[in-house]
Coordinates of C-alpha atoms in Angstrom, one line a residue:
X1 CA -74.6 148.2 -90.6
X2 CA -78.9 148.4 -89.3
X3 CA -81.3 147.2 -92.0
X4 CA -84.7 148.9 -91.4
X5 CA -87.3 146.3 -92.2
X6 CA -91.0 147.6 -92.3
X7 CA -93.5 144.8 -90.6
X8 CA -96.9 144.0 -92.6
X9 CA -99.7 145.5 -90.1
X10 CA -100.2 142.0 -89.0
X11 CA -97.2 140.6 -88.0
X12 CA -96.6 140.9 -84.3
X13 CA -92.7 139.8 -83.3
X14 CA -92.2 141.9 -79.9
X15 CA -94.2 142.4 -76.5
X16 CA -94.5 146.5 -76.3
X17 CA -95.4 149.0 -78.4
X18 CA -93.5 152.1 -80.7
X19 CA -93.4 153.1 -84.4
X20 CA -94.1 150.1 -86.3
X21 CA -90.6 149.3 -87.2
X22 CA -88.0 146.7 -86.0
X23 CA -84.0 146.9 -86.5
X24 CA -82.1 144.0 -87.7
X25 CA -78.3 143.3 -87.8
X26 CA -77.9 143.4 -92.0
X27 CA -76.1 139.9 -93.1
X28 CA -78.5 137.6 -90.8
X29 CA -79.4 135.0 -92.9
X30 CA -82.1 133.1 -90.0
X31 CA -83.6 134.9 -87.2
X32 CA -84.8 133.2 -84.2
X33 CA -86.1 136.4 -82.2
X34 CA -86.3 140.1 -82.9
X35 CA -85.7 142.6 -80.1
X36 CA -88.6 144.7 -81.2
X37 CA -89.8 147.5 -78.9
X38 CA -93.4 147.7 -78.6
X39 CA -96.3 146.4 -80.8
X40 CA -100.0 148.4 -81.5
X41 CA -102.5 147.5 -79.3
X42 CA -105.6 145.7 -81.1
X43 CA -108.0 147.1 -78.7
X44 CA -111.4 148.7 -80.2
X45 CA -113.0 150.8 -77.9
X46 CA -116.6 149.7 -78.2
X47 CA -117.9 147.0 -79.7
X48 CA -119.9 149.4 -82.7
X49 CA -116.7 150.1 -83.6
X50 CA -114.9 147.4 -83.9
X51 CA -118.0 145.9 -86.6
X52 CA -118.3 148.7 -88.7
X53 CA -116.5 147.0 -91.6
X54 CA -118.8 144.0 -91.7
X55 CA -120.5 144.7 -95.0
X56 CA -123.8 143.2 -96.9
X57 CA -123.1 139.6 -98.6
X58 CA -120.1 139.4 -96.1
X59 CA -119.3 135.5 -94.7
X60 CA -119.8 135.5 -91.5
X61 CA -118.4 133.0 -88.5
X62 CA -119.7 133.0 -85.0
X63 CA -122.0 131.7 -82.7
X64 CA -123.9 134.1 -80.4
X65 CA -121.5 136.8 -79.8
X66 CA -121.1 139.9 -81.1
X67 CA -124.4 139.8 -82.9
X68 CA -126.3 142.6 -81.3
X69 CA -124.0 145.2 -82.5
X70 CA -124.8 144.0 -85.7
X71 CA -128.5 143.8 -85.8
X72 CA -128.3 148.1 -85.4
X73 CA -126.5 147.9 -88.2
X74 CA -129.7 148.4 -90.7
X75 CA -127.2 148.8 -94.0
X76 CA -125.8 145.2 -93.6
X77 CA -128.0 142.6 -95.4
X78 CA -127.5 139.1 -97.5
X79 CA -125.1 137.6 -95.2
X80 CA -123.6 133.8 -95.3
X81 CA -123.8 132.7 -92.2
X82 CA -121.5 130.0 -90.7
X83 CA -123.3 129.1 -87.8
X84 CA -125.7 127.1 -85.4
X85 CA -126.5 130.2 -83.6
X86 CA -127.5 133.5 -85.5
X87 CA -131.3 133.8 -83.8
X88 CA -130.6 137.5 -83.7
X89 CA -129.3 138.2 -86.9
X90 CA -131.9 135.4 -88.6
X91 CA -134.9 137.4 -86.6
X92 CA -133.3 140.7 -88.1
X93 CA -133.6 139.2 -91.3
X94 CA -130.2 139.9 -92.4
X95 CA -129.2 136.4 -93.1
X96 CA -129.7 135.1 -96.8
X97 CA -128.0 131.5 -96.6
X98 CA -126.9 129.2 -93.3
X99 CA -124.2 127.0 -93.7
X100 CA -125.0 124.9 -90.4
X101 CA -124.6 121.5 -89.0
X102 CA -127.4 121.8 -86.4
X103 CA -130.2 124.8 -86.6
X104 CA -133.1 122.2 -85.6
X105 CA -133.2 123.8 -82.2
X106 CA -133.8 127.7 -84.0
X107 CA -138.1 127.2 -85.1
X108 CA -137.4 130.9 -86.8
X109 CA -135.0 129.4 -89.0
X110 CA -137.1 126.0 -89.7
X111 CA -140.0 127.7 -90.7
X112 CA -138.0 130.2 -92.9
X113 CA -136.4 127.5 -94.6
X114 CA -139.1 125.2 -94.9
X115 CA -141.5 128.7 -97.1
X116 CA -138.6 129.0 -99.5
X117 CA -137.1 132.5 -97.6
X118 CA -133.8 131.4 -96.6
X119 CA -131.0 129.3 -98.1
X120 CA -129.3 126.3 -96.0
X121 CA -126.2 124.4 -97.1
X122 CA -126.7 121.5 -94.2
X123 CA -122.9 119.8 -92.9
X124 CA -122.2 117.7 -90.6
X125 CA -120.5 119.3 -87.7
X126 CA -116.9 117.6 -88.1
X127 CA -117.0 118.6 -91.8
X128 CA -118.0 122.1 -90.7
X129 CA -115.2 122.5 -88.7
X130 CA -113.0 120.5 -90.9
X131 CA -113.9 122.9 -94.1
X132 CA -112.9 125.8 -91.8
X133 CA -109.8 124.3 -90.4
X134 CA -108.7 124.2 -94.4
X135 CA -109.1 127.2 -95.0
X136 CA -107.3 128.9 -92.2
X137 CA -104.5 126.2 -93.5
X138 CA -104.4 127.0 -96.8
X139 CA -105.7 123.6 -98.2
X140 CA -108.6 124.1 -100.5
X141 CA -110.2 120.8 -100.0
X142 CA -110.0 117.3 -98.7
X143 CA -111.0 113.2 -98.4
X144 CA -113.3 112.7 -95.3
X145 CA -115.6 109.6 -95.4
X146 CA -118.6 111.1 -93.1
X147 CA -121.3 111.3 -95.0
X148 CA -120.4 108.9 -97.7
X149 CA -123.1 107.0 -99.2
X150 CA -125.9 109.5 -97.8
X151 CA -127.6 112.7 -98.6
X152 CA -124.1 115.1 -98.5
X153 CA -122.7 112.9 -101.2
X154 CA -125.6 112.7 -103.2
X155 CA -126.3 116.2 -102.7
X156 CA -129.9 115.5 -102.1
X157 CA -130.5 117.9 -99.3
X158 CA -132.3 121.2 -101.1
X159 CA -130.2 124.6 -100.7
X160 CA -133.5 126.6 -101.1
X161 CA -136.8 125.8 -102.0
X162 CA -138.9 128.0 -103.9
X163 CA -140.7 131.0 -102.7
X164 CA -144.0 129.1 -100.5
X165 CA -142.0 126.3 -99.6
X166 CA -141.6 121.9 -100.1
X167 CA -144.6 122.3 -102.1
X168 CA -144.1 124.3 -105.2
X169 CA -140.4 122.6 -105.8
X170 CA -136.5 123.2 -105.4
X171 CA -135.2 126.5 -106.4
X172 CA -131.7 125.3 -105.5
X173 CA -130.6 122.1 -105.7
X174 CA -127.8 120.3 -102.9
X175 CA -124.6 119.9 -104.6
X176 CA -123.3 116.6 -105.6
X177 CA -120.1 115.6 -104.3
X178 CA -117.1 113.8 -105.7
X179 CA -115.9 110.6 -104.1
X180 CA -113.2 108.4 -104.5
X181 CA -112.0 105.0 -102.8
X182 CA -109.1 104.6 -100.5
X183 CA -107.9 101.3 -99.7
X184 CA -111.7 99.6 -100.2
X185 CA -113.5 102.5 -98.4
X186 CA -115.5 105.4 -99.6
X187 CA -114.4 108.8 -99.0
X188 CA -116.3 112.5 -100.0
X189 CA -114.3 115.5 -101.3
X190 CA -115.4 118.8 -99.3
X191 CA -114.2 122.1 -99.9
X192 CA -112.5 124.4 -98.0
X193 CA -115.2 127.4 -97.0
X194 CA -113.2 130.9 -96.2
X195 CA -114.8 133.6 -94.1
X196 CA -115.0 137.1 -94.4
X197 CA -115.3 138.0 -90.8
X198 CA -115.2 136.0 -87.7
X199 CA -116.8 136.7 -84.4
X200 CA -115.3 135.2 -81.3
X201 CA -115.7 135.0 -77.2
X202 CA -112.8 134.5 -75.4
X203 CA -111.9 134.2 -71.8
X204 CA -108.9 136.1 -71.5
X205 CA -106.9 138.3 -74.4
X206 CA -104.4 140.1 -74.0
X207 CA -103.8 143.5 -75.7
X208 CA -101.9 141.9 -78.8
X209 CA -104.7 139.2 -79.2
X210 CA -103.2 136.2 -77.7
X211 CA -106.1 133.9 -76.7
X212 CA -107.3 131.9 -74.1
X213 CA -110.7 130.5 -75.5
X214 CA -111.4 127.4 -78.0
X215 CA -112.8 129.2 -81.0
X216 CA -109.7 128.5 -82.6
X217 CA -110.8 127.1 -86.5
X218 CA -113.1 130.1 -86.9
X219 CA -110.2 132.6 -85.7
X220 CA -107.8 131.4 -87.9
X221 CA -109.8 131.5 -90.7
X222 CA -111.5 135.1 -91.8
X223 CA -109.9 137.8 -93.1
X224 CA -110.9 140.1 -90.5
X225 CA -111.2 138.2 -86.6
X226 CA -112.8 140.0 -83.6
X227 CA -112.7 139.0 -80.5
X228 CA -115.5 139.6 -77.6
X229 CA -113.2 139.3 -73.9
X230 CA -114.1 138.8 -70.7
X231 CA -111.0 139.9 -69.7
X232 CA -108.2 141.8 -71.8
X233 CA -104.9 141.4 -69.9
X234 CA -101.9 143.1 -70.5
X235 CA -99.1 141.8 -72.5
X236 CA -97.3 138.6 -71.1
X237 CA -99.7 138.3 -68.7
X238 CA -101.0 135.3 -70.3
X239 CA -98.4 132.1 -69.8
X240 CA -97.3 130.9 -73.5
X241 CA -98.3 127.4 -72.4
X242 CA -102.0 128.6 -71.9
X243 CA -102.8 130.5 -75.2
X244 CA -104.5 128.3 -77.9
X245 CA -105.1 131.2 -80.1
X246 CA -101.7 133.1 -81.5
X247 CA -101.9 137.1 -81.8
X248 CA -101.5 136.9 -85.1
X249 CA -105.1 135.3 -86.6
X250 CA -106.2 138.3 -83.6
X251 CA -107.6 141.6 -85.4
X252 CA -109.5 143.7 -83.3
X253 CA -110.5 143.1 -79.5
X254 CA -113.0 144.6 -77.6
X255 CA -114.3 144.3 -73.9
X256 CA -117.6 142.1 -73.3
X257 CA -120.5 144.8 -72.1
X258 CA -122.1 141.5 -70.6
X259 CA -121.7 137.7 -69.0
X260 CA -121.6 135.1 -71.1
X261 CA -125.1 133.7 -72.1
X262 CA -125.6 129.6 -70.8
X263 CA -128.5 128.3 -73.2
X264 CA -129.5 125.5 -71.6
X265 CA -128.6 125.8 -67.6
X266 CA -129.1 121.8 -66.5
X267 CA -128.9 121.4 -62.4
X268 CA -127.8 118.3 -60.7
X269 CA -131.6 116.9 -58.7
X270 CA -131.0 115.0 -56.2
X271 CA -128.4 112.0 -55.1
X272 CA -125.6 111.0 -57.9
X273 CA -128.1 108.7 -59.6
X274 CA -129.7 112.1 -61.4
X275 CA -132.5 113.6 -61.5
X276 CA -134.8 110.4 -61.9
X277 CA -136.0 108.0 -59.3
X278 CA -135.6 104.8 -58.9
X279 CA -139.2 103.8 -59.6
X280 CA -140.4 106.4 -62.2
X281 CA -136.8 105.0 -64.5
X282 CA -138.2 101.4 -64.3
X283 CA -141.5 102.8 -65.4
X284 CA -139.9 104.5 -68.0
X285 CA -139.3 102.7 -71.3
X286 CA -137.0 105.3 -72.4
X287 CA -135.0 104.0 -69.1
X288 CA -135.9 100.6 -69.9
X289 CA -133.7 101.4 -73.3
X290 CA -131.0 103.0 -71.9
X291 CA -130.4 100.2 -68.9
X292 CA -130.0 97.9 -71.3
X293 CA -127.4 99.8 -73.3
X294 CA -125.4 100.8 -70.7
X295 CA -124.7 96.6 -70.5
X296 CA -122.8 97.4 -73.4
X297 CA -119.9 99.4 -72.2
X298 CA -117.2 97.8 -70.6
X299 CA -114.8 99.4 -67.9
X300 CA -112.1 101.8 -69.3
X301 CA -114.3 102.6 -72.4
X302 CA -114.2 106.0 -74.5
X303 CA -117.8 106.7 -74.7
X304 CA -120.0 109.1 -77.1
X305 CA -123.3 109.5 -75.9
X306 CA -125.9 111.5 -78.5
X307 CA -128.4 113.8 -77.3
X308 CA -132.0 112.9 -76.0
X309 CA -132.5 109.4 -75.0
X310 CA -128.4 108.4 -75.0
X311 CA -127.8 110.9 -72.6
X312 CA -130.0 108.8 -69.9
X313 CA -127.3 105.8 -70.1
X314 CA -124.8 107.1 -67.3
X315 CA -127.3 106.7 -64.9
X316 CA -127.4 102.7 -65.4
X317 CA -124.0 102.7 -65.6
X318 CA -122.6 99.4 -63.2
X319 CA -121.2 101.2 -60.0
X320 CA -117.1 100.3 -60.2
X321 CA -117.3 101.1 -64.2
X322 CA -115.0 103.5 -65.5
X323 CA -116.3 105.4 -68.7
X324 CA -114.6 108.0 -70.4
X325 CA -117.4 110.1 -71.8
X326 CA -116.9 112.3 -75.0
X327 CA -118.6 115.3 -76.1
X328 CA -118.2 116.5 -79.5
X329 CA -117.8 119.6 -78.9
X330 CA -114.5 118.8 -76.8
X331 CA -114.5 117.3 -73.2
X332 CA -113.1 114.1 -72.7
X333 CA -114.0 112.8 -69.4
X334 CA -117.5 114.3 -68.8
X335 CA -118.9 114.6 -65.7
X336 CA -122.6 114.9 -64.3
X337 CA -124.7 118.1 -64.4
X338 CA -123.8 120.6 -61.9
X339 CA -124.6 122.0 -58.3
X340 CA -125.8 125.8 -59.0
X341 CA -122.3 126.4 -57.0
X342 CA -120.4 124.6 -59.8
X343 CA -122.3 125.9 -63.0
X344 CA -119.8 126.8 -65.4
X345 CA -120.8 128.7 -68.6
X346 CA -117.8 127.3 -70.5
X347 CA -118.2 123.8 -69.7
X348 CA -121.2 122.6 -71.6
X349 CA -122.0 119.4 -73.7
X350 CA -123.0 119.1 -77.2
X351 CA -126.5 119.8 -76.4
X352 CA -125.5 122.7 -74.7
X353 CA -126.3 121.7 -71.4
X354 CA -124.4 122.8 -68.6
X355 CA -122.1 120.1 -67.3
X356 CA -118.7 119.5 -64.9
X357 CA -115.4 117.3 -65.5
X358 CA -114.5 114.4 -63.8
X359 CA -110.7 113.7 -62.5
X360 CA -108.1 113.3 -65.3
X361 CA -110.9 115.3 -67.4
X362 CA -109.2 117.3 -71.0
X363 CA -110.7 120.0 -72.6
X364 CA -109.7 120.5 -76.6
X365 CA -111.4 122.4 -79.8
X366 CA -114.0 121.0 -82.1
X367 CA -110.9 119.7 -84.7
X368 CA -109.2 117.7 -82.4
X369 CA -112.4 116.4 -81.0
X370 CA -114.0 115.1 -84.7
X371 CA -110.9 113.7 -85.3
X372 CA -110.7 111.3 -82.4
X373 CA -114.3 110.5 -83.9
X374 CA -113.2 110.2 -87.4
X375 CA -110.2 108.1 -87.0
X376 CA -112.2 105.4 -84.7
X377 CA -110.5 106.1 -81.3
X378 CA -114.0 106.2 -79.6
X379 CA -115.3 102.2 -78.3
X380 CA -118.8 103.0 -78.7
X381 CA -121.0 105.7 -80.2
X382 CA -124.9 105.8 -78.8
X383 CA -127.1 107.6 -81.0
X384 CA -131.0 108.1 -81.1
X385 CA -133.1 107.1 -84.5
X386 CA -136.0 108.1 -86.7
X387 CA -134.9 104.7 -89.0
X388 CA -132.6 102.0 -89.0
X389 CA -132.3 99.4 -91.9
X390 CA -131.6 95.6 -91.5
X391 CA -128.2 96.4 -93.2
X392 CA -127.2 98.9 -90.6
X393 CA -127.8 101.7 -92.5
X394 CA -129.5 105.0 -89.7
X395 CA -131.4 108.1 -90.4
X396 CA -132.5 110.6 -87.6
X397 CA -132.0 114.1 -89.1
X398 CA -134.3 115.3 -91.7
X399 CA -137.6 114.7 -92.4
X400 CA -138.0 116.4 -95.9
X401 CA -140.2 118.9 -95.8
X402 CA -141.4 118.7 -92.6
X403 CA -138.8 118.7 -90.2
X404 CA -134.7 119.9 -90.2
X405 CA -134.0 119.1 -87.4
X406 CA -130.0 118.8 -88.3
X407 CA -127.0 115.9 -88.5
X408 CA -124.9 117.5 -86.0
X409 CA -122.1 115.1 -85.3
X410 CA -124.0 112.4 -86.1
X411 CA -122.8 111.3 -89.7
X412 CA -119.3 111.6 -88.0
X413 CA -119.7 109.2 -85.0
X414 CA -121.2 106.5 -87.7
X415 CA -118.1 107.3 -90.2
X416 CA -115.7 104.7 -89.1
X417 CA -118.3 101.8 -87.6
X418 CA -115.5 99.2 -88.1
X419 CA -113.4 100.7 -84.9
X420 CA -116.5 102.3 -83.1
X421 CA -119.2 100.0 -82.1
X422 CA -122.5 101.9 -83.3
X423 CA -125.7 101.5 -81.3
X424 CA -129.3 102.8 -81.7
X425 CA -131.5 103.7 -79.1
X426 CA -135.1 104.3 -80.4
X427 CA -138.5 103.2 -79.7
X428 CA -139.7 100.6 -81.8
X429 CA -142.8 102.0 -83.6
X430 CA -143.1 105.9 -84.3
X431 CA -145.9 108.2 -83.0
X432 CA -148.4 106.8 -85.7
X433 CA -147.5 103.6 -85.2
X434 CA -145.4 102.5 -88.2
X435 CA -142.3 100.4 -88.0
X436 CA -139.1 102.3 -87.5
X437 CA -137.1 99.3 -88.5
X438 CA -137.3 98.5 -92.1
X439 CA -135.9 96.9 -94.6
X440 CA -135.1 99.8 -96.3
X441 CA -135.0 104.1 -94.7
X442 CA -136.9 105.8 -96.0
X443 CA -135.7 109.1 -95.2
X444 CA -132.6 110.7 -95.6
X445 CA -129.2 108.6 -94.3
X446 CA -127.0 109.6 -91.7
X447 CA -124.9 106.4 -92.3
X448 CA -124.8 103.7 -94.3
X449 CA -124.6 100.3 -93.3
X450 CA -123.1 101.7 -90.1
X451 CA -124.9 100.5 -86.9
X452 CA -124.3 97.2 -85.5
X453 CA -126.8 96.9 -82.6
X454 CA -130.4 98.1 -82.5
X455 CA -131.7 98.6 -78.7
X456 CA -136.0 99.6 -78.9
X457 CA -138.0 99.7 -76.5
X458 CA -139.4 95.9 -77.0
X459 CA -136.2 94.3 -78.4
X460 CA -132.7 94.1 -78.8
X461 CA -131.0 93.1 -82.2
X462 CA -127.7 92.7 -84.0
X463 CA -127.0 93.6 -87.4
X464 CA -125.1 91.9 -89.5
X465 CA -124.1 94.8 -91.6
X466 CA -121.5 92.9 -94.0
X467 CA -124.6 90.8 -94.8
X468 CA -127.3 93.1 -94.2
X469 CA -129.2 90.6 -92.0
X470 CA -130.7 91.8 -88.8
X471 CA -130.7 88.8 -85.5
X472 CA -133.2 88.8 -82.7
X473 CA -131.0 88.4 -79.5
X474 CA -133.4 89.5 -76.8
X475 CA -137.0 90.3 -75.8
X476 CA -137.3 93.4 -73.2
X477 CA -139.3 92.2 -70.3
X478 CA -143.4 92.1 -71.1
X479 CA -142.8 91.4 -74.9
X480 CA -143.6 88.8 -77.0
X481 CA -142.0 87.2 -80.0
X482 CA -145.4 87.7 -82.0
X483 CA -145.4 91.7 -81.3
X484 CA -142.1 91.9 -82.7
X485 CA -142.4 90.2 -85.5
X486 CA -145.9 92.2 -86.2
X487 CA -144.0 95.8 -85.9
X488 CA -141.2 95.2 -87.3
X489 CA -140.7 96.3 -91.1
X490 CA -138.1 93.4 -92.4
X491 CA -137.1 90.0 -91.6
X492 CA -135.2 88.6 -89.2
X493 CA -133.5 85.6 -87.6
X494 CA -133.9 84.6 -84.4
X495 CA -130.8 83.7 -82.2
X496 CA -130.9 80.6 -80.2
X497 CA -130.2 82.6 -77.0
X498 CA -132.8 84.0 -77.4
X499 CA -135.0 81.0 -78.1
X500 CA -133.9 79.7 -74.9
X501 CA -134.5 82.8 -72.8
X502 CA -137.7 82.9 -74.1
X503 CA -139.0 79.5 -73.0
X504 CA -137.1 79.7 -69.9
X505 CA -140.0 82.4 -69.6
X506 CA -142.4 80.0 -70.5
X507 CA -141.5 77.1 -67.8
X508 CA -141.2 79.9 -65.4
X509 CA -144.6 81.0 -66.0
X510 CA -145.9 77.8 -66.4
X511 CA -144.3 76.8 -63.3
X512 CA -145.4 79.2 -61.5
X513 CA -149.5 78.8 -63.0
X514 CA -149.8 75.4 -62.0
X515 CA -148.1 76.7 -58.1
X516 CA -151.0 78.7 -57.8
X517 CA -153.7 76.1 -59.0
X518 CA -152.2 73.3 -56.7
X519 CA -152.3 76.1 -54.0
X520 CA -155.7 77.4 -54.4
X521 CA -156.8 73.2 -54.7
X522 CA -155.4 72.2 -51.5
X523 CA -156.3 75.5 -49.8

């Protein structure tokens, strides 16, 4: 006896395609395989099509792709966006709230957020993908301890201000978030955050929707995915040990109508040193910083470098050192910028510059990628600074209302500063002069109590973050004790290395005075 069993539209169990039924031997009680005869193609056949369900206050996941279709779309308005990249849809005006870890690069959406005209629910990148990963999962919320302590949990970032902006007052307040301790540390429950729809790019698909891309939390999660190919391939054509994506999050594919975008093209200049000479780095204090950090990193260390001044550090990298660089948004094993010949559009950095992969290089998506963050595998995190407190604790996000310039991954690197060594890069004053270490921040936190060396451009420290002391251990060359001590905004102790390095100075210079005095007497 045959059991006809009708299949939900969305279950895919064969490799080719006929009626949408399968036949199964009545009396099995566990099935391993089907021998189903042909499953419905998911193919769209333009990309106008495959949108036209996207409706007005819809959730919406994606990062560049897709968009344009959707900007002719004039009846869609008052979406959610789940994104760091909307600039199409945020110039169309058709976006009423962000949910974003990073949109200080996008001016349109600063300035719209900063007047009161848009909505902005600001996470931290691994929580973003985190809250998404839940979702897709079926977990409706979880214990993370990035951003404990700061702004998330306290919910003192503003959703929207009102209409004219910072100055006429909040219209909707951040949320505050729950915490709870775990075994002595500090943990912040965050919700799970389900999409309507999801826009993808993916390398190659084939005609079921098994992918070969790393889009893979946003996939899983909306009710309706669709997927932007380079390539669409025909069924098994894609090994199983090569799709990261399973068919079945897959909804509707369609055909890319152009090459993939690269943001931020970044060409090797030059020798294998970069793009700096030798002369203008030592010249350079933000060379001058970054030489001396790169003392800290020991061969056969896993390595995350922020953006701006952190990514100068390879180039002062000790040759015969072994580093295993980390970018956030998943390479492990980073290599330099490329030759035009090697440009990649896929293999970028956090900052979205276009980079290569070294020998023994791995490639992942953003969940794996904040986890190895989270759970302290990395040996050192190097971050730039607007603040940093003699307890440890950093801010370098948010200046409120003036700047949103984003956290990024940043409140996840300083999450677990007891296995990963935390180190700021900044200069020591700002613009107008003002101290930029203090005894207390004054802005917004990243972290608390998190970083445990201070590198400036006049001094190196290390913090005592148990304590909340800060100790002098070195002077960068041309400064002095006393200009220190003047711009700097706490107190400090003074090691006795450093002491000693300091009138080793002195003799030196002394030394070398009364050389040129005896010299000038008996010439």
């Amino acid at each position: 006896m045959m059991l006809t069993v009708r299949r939900p539209a969305r279950v895919l169990v064969s490799i080719a395609f006929r009626p949408n039924f399968v036949s199964i031997p009545a009396g099995w009680a566990r099935l391993y395989s089907v021998n189903a005869l042909i499953p419905k193609s998911k193919i769209w056949p333009s990309v106008d099509e495959a949108v036209k369900d996207v409706r007005s206050g819809d959730t919406l996941l994606c990062g560049d792709t897709l968009l344009g279709a959707l900007v002719k779309r004039k009846d869609v308005h008052g979406l959610t966006a789940v994104s760091n990249n909307a600039g199409k849809l945020l110039n169309n005006k058709q976006i009423d709230k962000m949910i974003a870890s990073y949109p200080g690069g996008n001016k349109t959406f600063e300035a719209l957020y900063l007047k009161g005209q848009i909505s902005l629910e600001l996470c931290p990148q691994g929580t973003l993908v985190e809250r998404l990963r839940a979702h897709a999962a079926g977990i409706p919320a979880f214990y993370t301890p990035t951003g404990a302590s700061t702004a998330v949990e306290e919910g003192a970032i503003p959703v929207r201000y009102n209409e004219g902006g910072f100055a006429n007052g909040v219209k909707i307040p951040g949320v505050k978030k729950e915490s709870r301790e775990f075994n002595g540390r500090k943990y912040v429950m965050e919700t799970a955050i389900p999409g309507d729809v999801a826009f993808i790019r993916a390398w190659k698909v084939d005609e079921v929707g098994n992918c070969n891309n790393f889009g893979t939390v946003m996939a899983k999660n909306a009710k309706l995915t669709i997927v932007e190919a380079d390539q669409i391939v025909p069924v098994g054509s894609l090994s199983p040990n090569a799709i990261h994506v399973p068919g079945i999050y897959i909804d509707r594919i369609v055909l890319a109508t152009e090459p993939k975008r690269i943001e931020n093209v970044t060409l090797a200049k030059g020798d294998s040193k970069g793009a700096v000479g030798a002369n203008v780095a030592a010249s350079d204090y933000r060379h001058r910083i970054a030489r001396r950090a790169a003392k800290e990193i020991r061969d056969g260390y896993y390595v995350n470098l922020g953006i701006g001044m952190p990514t100068l550090v390879p180039e002062h990298i000790p040759p015969g050192i072994k580093v295993w660089l980390q970018s956030e948004n998943g390479i492990l094993g980073m290599g330099p910028y490329p030759t035009e010949e090697q440009l990649d559009p896929d293999i970028i950095n956090a900052g979205k510059e276009t980079v290569t992969l070294l020998p023994g290089a791995s490639i992942f998506d953003s969940s794996e990628s904040f986890a190895m963050i989270r759970g302290g595998h990395m040996d050192v995190a190097i971050l730039g600074a607007m603040q940093v407190s003699q307890a440890g604790d950093i801010a370098n996000f948010m200046i409120p209302g003036k700047l949103v310039k984003g956290i990024g991954g940043a409140m996840d690197l300083v999450s677990n500063p007891d296995k990963t060594k935390v180190i700021a890069v900044m200069e020591h004053c700002a613009k107008d002069g003002s101290p930029k270490i203090l005894k207390q921040c004054s802005l917004p936190l990243t972290g608390a109590r998190a970083v445990s060396q201070i590198i400036t451009d006049l001094a190196v420290f290390y913090v005592d973050r148990e304590n909340g002391e800060l100790e002098l251990m070195e002077l960068q060359e041309g400064a002095t004790l006393e200009e220190v001590k003047a711009k700097t905004g706490c107190e400090f102790r003074i090691s006795p290395k450093c002491l000693v390095h300091a009138s080793d100075l002195n003799i030196k210079f002394a030394s070398l005075m009364l050389y040129l005095v005896m010299a000038s007497i008996h010439s």
